[in-house]
PDB file of C-alpha atoms in Angstrom:
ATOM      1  CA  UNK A 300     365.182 168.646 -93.858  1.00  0.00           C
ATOM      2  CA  UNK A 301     361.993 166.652 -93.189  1.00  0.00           C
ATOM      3  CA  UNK A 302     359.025 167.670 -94.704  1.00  0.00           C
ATOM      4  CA  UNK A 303     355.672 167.190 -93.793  1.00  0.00           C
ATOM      5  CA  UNK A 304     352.472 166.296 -95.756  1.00  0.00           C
ATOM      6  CA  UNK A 305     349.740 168.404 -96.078  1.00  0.00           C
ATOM      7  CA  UNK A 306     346.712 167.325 -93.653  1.00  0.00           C
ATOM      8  CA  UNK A 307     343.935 165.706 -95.305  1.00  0.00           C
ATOM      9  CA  UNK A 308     340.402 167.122 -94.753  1.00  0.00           C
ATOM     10  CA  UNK A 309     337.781 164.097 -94.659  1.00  0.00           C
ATOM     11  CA  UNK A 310     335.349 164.425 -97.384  1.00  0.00           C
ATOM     12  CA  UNK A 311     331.289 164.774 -96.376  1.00  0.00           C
ATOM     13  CA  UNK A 312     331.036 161.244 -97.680  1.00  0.00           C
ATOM     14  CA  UNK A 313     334.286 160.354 -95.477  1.00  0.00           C
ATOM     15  CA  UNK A 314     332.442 162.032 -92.608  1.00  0.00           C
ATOM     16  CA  UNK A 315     329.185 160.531 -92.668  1.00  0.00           C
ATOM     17  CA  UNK A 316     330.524 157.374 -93.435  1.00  0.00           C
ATOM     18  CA  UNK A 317     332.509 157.950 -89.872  1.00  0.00           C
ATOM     19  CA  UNK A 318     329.859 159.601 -87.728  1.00  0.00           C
ATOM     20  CA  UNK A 319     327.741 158.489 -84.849  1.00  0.00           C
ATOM     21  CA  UNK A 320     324.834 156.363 -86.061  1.00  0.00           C
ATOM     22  CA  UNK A 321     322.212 159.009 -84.280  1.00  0.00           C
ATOM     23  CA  UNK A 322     323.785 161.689 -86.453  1.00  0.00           C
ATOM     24  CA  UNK A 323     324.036 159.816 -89.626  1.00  0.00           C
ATOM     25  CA  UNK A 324     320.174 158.702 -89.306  1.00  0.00           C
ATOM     26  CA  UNK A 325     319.545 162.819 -88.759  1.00  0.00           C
ATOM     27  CA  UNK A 326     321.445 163.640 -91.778  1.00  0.00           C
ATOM     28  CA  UNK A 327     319.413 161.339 -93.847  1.00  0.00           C
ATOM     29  CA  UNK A 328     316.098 162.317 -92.184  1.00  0.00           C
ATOM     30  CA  UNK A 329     316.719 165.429 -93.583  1.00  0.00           C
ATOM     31  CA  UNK A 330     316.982 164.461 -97.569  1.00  0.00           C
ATOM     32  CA  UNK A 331     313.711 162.522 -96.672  1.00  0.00           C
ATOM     33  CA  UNK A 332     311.777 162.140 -93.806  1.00  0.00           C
ATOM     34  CA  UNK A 333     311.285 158.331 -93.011  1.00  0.00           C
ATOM     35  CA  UNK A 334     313.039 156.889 -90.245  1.00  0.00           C
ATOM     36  CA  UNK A 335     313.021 153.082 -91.797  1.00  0.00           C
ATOM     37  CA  UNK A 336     315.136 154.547 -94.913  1.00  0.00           C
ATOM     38  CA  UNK A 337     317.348 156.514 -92.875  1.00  0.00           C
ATOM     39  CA  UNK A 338     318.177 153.548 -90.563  1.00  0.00           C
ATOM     40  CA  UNK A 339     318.323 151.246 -93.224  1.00  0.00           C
ATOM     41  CA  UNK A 340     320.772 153.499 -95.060  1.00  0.00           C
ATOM     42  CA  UNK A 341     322.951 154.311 -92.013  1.00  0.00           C
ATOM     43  CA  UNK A 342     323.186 151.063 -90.844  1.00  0.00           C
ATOM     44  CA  UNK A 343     325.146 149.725 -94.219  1.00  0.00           C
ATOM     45  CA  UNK A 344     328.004 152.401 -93.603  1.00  0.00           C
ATOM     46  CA  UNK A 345     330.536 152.619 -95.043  1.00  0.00           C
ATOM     47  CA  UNK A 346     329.585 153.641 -98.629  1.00  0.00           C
ATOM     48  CA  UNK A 347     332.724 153.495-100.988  1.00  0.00           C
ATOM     49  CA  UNK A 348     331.469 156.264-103.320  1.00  0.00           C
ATOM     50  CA  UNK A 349     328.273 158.549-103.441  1.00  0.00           C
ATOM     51  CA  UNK A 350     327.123 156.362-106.167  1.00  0.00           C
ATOM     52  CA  UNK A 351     326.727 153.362-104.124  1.00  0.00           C
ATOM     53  CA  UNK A 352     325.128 155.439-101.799  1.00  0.00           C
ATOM     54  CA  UNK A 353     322.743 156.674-104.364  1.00  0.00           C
ATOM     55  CA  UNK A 354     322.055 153.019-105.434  1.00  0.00           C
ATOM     56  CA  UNK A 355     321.574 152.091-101.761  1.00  0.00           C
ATOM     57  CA  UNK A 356     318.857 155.267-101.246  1.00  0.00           C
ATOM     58  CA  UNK A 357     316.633 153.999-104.219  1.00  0.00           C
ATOM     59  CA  UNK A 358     316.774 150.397-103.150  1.00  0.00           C
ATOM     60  CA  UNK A 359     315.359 152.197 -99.619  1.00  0.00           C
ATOM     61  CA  UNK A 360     312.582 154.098-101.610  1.00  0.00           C
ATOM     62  CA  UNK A 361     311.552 151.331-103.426  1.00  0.00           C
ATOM     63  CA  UNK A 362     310.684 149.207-100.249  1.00  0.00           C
ATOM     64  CA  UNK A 363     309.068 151.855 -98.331  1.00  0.00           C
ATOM     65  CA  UNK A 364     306.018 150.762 -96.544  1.00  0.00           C
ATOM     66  CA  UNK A 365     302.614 152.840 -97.003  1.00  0.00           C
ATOM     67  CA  UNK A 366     303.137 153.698 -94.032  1.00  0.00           C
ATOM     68  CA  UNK A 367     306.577 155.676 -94.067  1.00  0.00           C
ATOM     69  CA  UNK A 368     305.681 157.313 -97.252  1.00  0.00           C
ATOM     70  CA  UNK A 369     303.225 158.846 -95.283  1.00  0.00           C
ATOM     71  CA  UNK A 370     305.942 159.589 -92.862  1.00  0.00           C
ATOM     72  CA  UNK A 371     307.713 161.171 -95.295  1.00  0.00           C
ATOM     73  CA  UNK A 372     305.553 163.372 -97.156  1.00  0.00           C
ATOM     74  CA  UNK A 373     304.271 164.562 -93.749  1.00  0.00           C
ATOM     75  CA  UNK A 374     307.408 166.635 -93.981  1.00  0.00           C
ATOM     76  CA  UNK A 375     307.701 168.028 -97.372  1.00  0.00           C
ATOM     77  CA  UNK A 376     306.574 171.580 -98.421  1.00  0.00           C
ATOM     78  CA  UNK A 377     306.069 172.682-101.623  1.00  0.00           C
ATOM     79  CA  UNK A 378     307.989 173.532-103.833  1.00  0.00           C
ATOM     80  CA  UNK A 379     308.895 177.568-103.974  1.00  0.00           C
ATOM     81  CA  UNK A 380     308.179 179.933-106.442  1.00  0.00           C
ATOM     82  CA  UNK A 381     311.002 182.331-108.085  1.00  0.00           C
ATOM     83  CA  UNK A 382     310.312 185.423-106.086  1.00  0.00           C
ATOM     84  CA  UNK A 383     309.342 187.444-109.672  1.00  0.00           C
ATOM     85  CA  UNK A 384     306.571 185.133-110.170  1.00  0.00           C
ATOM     86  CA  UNK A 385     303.708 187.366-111.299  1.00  0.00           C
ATOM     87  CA  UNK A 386     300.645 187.017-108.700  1.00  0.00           C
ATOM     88  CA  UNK A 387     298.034 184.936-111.060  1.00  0.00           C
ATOM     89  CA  UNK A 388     300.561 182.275-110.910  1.00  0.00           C
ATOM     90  CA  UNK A 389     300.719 182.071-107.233  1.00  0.00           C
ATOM     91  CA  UNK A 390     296.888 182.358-107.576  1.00  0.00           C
ATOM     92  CA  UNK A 391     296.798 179.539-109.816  1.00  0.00           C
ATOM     93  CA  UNK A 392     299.578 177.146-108.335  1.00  0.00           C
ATOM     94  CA  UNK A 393     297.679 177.757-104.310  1.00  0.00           C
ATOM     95  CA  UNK A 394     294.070 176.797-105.688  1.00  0.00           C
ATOM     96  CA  UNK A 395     296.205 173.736-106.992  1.00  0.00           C
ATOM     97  CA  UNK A 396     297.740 172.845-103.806  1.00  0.00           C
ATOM     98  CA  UNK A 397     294.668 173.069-102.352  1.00  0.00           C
ATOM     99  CA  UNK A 398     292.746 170.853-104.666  1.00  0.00           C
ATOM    100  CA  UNK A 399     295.127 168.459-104.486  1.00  0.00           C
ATOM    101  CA  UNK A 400     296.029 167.805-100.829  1.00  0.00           C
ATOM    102  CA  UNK A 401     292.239 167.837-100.599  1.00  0.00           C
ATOM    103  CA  UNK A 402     292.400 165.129-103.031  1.00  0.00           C
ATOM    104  CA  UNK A 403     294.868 162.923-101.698  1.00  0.00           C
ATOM    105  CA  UNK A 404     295.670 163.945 -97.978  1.00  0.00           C
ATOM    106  CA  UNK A 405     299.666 165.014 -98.359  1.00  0.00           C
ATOM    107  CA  UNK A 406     301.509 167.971-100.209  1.00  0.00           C
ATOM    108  CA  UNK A 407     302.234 168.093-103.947  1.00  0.00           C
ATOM    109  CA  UNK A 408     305.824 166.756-104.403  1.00  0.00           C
ATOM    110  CA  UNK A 409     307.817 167.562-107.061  1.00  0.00           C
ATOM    111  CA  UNK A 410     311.640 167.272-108.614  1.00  0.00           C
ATOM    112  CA  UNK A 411     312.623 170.068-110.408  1.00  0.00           C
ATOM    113  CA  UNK A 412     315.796 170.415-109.443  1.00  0.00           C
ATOM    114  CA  UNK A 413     317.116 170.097-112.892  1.00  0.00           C
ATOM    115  CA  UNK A 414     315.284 172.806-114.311  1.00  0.00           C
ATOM    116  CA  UNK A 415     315.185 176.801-114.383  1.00  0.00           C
ATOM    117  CA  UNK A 416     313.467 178.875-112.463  1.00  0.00           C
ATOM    118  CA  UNK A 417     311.061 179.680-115.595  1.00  0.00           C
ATOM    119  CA  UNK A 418     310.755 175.890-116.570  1.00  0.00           C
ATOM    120  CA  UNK A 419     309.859 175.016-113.190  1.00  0.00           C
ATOM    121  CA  UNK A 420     306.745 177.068-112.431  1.00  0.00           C
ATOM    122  CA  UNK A 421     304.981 175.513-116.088  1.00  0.00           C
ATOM    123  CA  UNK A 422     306.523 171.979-114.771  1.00  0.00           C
ATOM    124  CA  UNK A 423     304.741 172.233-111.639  1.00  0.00           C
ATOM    125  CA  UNK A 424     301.660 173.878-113.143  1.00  0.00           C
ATOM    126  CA  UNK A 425     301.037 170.967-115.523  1.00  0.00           C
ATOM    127  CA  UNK A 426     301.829 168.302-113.269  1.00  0.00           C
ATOM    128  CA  UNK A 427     299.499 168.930-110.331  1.00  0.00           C
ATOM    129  CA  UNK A 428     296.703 169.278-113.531  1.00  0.00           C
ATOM    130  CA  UNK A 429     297.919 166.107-114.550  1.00  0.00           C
ATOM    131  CA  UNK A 430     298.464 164.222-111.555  1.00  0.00           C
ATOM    132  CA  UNK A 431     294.841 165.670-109.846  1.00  0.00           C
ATOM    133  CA  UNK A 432     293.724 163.002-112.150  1.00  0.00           C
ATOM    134  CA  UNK A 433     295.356 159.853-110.881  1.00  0.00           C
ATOM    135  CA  UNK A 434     293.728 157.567-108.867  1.00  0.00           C
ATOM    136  CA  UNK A 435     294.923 157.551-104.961  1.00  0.00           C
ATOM    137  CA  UNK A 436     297.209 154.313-105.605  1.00  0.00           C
ATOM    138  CA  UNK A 437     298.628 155.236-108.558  1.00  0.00           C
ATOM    139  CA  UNK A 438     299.187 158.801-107.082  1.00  0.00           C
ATOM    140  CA  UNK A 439     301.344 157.221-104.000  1.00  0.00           C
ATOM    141  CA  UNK A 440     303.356 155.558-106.586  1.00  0.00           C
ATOM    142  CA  UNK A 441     304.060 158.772-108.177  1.00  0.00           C
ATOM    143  CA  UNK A 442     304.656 160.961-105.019  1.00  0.00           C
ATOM    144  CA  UNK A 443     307.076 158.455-104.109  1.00  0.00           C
ATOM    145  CA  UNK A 444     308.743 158.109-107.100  1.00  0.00           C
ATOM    146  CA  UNK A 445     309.009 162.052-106.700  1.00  0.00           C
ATOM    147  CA  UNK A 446     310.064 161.771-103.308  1.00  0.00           C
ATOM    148  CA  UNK A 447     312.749 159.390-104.203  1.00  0.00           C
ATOM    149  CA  UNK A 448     314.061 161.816-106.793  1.00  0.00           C
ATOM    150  CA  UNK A 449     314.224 164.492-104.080  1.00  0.00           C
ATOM    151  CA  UNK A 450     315.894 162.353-101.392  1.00  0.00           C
ATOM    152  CA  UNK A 451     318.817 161.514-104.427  1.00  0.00           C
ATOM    153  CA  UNK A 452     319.159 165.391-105.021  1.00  0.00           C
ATOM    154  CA  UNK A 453     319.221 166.049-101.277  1.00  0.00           C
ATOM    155  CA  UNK A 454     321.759 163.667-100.347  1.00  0.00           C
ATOM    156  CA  UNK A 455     324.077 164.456-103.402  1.00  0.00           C
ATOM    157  CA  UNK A 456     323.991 168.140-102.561  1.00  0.00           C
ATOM    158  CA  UNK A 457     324.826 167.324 -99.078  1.00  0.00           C
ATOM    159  CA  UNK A 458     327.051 164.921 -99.377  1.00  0.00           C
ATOM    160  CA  UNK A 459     328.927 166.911-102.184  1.00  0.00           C
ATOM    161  CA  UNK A 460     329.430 169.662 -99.225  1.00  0.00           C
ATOM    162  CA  UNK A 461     327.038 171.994-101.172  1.00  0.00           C
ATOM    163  CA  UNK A 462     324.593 172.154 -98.049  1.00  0.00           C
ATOM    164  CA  UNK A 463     321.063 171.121 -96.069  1.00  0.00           C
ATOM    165  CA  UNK A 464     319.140 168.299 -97.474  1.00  0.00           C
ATOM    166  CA  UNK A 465     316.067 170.116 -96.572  1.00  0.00           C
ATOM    167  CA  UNK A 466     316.274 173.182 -98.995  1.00  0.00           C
ATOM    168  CA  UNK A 467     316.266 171.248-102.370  1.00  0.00           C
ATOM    169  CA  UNK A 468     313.083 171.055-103.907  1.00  0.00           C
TER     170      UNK A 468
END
């Protein structure tokens, strides 16, 4: 009796490793929104492991220009709020926003993927107080520090099989 071996099912990394270039770029766009890292990343496919992919991402957010960090925090939103938030936060945390993408021209980003609901609301809070007083330079260094924090969350959630890029914040 011949038996037969179980069919293998193609990791995500297996799959984006093996897709069209068009859909690999749109997979990336959506862990961060600049079409230089995106290409950059899907043109040195394949990636033996999602570390060397992670190590490949940062390299990418290092050397983006000014102008695709402005490409990609064009696209972020802020971060949400647990939905039991009381209503002086939300009052609080908007006049913050406000301030400061009046101050510097793009939305607040933020990691705080690694932290609880509760954490994260007093992380954000002090961090848009803190950061309203950086300088505009010093600020883009810090947004895209953030923003390469986000893209490495993004891309490990997706490429883990645990979903969208876009919804971690």
């Amino acid at each position: 009796m011949q038996t037969r071996a179980a069919p293998t099912t193609a990791t995500p990394l297996e799959r984006f490793n093996a897709a069209p270039a068009d859909e690999a770029a749109q997979t990336l766009l959506a862990c961060l929104n600049s079409r230089a890292w995106a290409h950059r990343l899907a043109a040195h496919r394949p990636y033996p492991d999602l570390p060397a992919l992670l190590a490949a991402a940062d390299e990418a957010a290092y050397d983006l220009s000014p102008d695709d960090l402005t490409e990609a925090l064009s696209a972020e939103t802020l971060p949400t709020l647990p939905d039991d938030t009381y209503a002086a936060a939300h009052t609080a945390l908007s006049a913050a926003h406000a301030a400061y993408e009046s101050r510097f021209g793009h939305v607040f980003v933020i990691s705080v993927d690694d932290l609880s609901a509760d954490e994260a609301l007093n992380h954000v809070l002090a961090a848009i107080r803190s950061r309203l007083n950086n300088d505009l330079d010093e600020e883009r260094l810090v947004a895209a520090e953030e923003l390469r924090h986000l893209a490495r969350g993004r891309l490990i959630s997706t490429l883990r099989g645990a979903g969208n890029c876009a919804t971690s914040h």
